[in-house]
Short mmCIF file of C-alpha atoms in Angstrom, two decimals:
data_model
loop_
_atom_site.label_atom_id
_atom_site.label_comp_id
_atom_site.label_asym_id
_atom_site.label_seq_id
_atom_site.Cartn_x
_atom_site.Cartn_y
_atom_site.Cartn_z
CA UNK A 814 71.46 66.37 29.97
CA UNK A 815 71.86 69.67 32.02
CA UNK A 816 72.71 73.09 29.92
CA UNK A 817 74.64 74.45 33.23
CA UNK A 818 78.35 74.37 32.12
CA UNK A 819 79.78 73.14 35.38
CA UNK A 820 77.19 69.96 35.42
CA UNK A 821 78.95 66.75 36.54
CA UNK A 822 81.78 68.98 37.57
CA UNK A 823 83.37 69.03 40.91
CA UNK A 824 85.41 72.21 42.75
CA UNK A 825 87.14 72.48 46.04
CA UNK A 826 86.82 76.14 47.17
CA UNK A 827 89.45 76.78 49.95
CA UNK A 828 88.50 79.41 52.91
CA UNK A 829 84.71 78.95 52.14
CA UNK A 830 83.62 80.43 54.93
CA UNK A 831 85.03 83.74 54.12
CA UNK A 832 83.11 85.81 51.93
CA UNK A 833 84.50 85.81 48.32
CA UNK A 834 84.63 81.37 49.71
CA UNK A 835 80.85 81.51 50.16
CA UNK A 836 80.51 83.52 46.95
CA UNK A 837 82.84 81.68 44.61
CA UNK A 838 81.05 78.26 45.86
CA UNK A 839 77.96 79.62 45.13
CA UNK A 840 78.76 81.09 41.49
CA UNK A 841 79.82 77.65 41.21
CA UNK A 842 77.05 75.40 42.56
CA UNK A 843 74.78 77.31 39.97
CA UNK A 844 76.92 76.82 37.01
CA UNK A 845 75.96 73.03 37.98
CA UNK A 846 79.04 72.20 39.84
CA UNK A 847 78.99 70.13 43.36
CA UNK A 848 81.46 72.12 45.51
CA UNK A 849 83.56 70.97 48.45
CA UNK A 850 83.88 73.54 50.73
CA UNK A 851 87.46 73.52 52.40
CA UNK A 852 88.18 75.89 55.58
CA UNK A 853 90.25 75.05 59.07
CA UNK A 854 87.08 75.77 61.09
CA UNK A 855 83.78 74.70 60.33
CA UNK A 856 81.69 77.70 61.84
CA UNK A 857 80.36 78.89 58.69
CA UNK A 858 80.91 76.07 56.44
CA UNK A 859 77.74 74.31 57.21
CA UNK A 860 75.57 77.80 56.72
CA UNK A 861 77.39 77.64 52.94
CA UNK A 862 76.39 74.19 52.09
CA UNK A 863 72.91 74.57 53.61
CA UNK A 864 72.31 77.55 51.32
CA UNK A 865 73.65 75.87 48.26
CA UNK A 866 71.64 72.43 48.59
CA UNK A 867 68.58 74.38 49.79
CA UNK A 868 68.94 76.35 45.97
CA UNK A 869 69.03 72.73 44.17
CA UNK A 870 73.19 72.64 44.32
CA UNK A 871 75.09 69.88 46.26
CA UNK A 872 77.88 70.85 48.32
CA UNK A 873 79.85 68.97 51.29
CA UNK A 874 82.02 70.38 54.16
CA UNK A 875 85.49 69.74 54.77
CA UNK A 876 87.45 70.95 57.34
CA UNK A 877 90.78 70.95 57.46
CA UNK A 878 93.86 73.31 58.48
CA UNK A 879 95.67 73.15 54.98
CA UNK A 880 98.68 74.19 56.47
CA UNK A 881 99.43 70.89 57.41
CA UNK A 882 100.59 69.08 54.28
CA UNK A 883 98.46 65.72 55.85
CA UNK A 884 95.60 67.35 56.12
CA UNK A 885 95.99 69.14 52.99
CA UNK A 886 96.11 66.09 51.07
CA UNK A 887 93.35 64.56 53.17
CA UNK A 888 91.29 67.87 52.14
CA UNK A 889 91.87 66.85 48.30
CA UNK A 890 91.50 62.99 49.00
CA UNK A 891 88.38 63.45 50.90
CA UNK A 892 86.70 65.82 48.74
CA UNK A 893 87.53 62.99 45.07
CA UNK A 894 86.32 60.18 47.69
CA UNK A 895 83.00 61.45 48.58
CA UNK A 896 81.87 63.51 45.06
CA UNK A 897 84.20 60.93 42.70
CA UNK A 898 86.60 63.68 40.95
CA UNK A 899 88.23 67.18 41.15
CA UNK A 900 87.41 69.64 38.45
CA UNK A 901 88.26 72.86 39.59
CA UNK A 902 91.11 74.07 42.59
CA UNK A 903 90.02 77.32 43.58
CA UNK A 904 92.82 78.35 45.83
CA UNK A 905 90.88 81.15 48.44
CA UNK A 906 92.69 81.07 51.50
CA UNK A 907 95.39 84.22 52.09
CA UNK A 908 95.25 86.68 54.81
CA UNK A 909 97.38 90.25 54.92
CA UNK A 910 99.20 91.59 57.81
CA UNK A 911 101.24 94.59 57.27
CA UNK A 912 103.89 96.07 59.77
CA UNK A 913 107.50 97.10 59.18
CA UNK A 914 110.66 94.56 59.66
CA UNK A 915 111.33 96.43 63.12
CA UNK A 916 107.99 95.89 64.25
CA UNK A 917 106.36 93.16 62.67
CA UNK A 918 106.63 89.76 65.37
CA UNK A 919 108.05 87.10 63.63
CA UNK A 920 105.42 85.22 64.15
CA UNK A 921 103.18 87.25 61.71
CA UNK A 922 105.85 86.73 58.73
CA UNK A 923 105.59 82.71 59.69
CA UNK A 924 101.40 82.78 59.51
CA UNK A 925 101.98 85.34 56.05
CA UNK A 926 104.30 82.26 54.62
CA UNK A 927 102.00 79.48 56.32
CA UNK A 928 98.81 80.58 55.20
CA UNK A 929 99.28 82.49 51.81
CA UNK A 930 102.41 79.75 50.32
CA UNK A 931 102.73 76.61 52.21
CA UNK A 932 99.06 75.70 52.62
CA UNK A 933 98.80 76.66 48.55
CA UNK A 934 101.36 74.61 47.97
CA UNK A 935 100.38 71.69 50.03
CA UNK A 936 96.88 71.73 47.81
CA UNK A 937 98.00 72.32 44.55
CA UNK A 938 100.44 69.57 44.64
CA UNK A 939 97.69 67.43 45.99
CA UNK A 940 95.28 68.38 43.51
CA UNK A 941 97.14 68.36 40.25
CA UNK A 942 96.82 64.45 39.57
CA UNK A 943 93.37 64.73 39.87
CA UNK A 944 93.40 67.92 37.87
CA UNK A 945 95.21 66.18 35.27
CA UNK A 946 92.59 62.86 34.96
CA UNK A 947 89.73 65.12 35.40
CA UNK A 948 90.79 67.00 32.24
CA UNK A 949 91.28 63.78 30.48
CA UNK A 950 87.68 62.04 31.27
CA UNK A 951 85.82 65.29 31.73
CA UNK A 952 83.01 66.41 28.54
CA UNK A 953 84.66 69.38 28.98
CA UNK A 954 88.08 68.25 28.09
CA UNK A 955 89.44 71.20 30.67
CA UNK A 956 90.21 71.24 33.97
CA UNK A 957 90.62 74.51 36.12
CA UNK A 958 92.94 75.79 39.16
CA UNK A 959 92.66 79.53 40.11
CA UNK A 960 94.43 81.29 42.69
CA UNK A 961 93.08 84.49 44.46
CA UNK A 962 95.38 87.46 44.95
CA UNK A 963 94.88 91.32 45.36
CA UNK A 964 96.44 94.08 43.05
CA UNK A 965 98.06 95.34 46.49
CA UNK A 966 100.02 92.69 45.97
CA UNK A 967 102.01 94.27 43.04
CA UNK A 968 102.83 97.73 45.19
CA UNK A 969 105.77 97.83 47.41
CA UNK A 970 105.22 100.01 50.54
CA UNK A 971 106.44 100.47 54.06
CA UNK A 972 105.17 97.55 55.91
CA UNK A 973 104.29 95.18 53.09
CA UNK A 974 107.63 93.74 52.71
CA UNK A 975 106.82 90.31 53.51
CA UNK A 976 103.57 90.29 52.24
CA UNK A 977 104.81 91.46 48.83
CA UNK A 978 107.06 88.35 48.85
CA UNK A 979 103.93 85.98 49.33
CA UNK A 980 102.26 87.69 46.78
CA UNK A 981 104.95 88.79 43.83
CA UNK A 982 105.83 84.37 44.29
CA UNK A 983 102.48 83.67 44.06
CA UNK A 984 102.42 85.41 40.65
CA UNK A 985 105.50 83.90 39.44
CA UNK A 986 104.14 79.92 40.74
CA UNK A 987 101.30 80.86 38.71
CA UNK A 988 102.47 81.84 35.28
CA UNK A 989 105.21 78.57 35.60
CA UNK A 990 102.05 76.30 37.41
CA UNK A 991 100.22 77.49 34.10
CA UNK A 992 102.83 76.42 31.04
CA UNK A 993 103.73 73.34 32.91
CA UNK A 994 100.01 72.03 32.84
CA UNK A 995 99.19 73.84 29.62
CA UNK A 996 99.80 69.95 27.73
CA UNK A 997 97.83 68.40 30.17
CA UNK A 998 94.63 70.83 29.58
CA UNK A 999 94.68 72.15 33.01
CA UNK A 1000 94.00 75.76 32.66
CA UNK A 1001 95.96 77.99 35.86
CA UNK A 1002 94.51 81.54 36.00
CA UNK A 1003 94.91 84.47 38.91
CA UNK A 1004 92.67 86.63 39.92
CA UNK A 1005 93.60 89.89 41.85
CA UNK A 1006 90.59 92.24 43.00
CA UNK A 1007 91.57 95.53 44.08
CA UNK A 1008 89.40 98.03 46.65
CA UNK A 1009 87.16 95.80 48.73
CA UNK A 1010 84.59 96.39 51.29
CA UNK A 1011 84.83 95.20 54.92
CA UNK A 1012 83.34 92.23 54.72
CA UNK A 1013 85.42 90.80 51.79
CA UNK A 1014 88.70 91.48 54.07
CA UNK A 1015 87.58 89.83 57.64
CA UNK A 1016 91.20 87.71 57.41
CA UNK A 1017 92.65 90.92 57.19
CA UNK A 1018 95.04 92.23 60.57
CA UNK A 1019 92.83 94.99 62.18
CA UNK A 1020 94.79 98.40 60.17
CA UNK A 1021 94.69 96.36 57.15
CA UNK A 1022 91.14 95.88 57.45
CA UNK A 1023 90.41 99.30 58.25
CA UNK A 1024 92.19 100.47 55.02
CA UNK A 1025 91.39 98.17 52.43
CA UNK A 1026 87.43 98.88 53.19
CA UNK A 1027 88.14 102.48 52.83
CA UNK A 1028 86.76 103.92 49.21
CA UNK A 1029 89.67 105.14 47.18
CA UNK A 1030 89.85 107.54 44.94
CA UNK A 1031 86.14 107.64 44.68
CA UNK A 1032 85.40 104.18 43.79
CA UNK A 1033 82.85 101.97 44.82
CA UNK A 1034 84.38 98.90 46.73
CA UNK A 1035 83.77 95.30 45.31
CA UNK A 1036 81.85 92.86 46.67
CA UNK A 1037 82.47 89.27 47.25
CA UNK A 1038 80.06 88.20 44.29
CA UNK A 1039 82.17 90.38 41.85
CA UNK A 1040 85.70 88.28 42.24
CA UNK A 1041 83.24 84.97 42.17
CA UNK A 1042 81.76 86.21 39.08
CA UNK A 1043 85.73 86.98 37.88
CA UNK A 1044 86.38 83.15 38.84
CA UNK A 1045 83.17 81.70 37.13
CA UNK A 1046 83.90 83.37 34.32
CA UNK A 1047 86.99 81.92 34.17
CA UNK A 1048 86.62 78.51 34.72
CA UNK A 1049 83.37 78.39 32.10
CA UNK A 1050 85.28 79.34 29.26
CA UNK A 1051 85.19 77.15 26.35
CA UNK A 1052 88.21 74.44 26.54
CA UNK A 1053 89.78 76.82 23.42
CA UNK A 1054 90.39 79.76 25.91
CA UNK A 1055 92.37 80.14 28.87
CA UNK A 1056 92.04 83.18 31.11
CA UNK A 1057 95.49 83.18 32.69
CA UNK A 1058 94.95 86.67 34.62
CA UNK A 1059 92.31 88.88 35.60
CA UNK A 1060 92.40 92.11 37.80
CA UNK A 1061 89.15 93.25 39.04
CA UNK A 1062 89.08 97.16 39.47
CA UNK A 1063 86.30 98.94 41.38
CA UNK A 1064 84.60 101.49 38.90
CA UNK A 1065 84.48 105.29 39.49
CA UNK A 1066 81.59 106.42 41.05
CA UNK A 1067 79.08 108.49 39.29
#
């Protein structure tokens, strides 16, 4: 029998290819799980899995635009087909664009709602039968889904209107997601990093980018291995203890 928590667990990681993706499935391939990795191109997806079976792990590619509620549920129904359960829902995929109500083409609201609320949507409610056996047949006795903010999310500011309204529902979907499944052992926890580097915001729009990389107040910016290591901690917990929020602050710099 394997000592790695996650053995003869499976996750679905959504945006893998991105770099807290890659990270998370990673953290999670080493804690024994086999990890689906979900993203609506496959440019980096097969890099991902190559690195995690070439360290031991197993890991398959999906790719699907999870906007689209068929292919969402295809996503979820391919991924319990070919590894024979679903453990773990991390829910990755967001993207920020900020501009002003004047400004801001209405097509950028419609990709904000698409990406960061519909295509959640269309996997959670996928997932959360298969959440619900998996908690019931599992050694574990748990089953996880974790969604991925930012703290941003919490501040209102000129040109972050509609973003804030992705982000402040995501919240409150969360904290209802989590006392509806709370009887059927599936734990539903958010995580919200703060300051990032560059790399961790490539979905960002270009400003965006440009200031969320920026150090602030002195801090060191995260890196995409410190919200995985915020998720794996999260999802390892003993069945007893469910981690329904964690905010992941950059320290001050010495």
């Amino acid at each position: 029998m394997s000592d790695k928590t996650l053995a003869g667990a499976v996750a679905l990681v959504t945006d893998a290819g991105s770099d807290i993706g890659a990270a998370t499935a990673h953290r999670l391939a080493r804690e024994g799980a086999a990890v689906a990795l979900v993203a609506r191109s496959g440019d980096r997806l097969d890099q991902v899995a190559d690195d995690i079976r070439n360290l031991g792990g197993q890991a398959i590619e999906v790719t699907a635009d999870i906007t689209d509620p068929e292919r969402a549920c295809q996503a979820v129904q391919d991924t319990h087909d070919r590894l024979g359960r679903l453990d773990i829902l991390v829910n990755n995929a967001g993207i920020v664009l900020l501009d002003t109500a004047l400004h801001a083409p209405l097509a950028e609201w419609d990709r904000l709602i698409a990406l960061n609320v519909t295509a959640l949507l269309h996997l959670t409610h996928a997932a959360v039968p298969y959440l619900i056996d998996a908690a019931a047949t599992s050694p574990r006795q748990v089953a996880d889904l974790v969604n991925v903010s930012l703290t941003a999310g919490q501040l209102t500011g000129q040109g972050s209107s509609v973003y804030n309204l992705t982000r402040s529902g995501l919240e409150g979907f969360t904290e209802s997601l989590r006392r509806e499944l709370l009887v059927e052992r599936v734990r539903v926890g958010l995580v919200e990093p703060a300051v990032v580097e560059p790399g961790l915001v490539n979905h960002f729009g270009t400003a965006t980018r440009t200031a969320a990389g920026r150090p602030v107040g002195g801090r060191e910016a995260l890196r995409p291995e410190d919200v995985a290591d915020a998720i794996g901690y999260i999802v390892t917990r003993d069945r007893r203890v469910a981690v329904s929020e964690m905010r992941v602050r950059a320290a001050e710099r010495r």
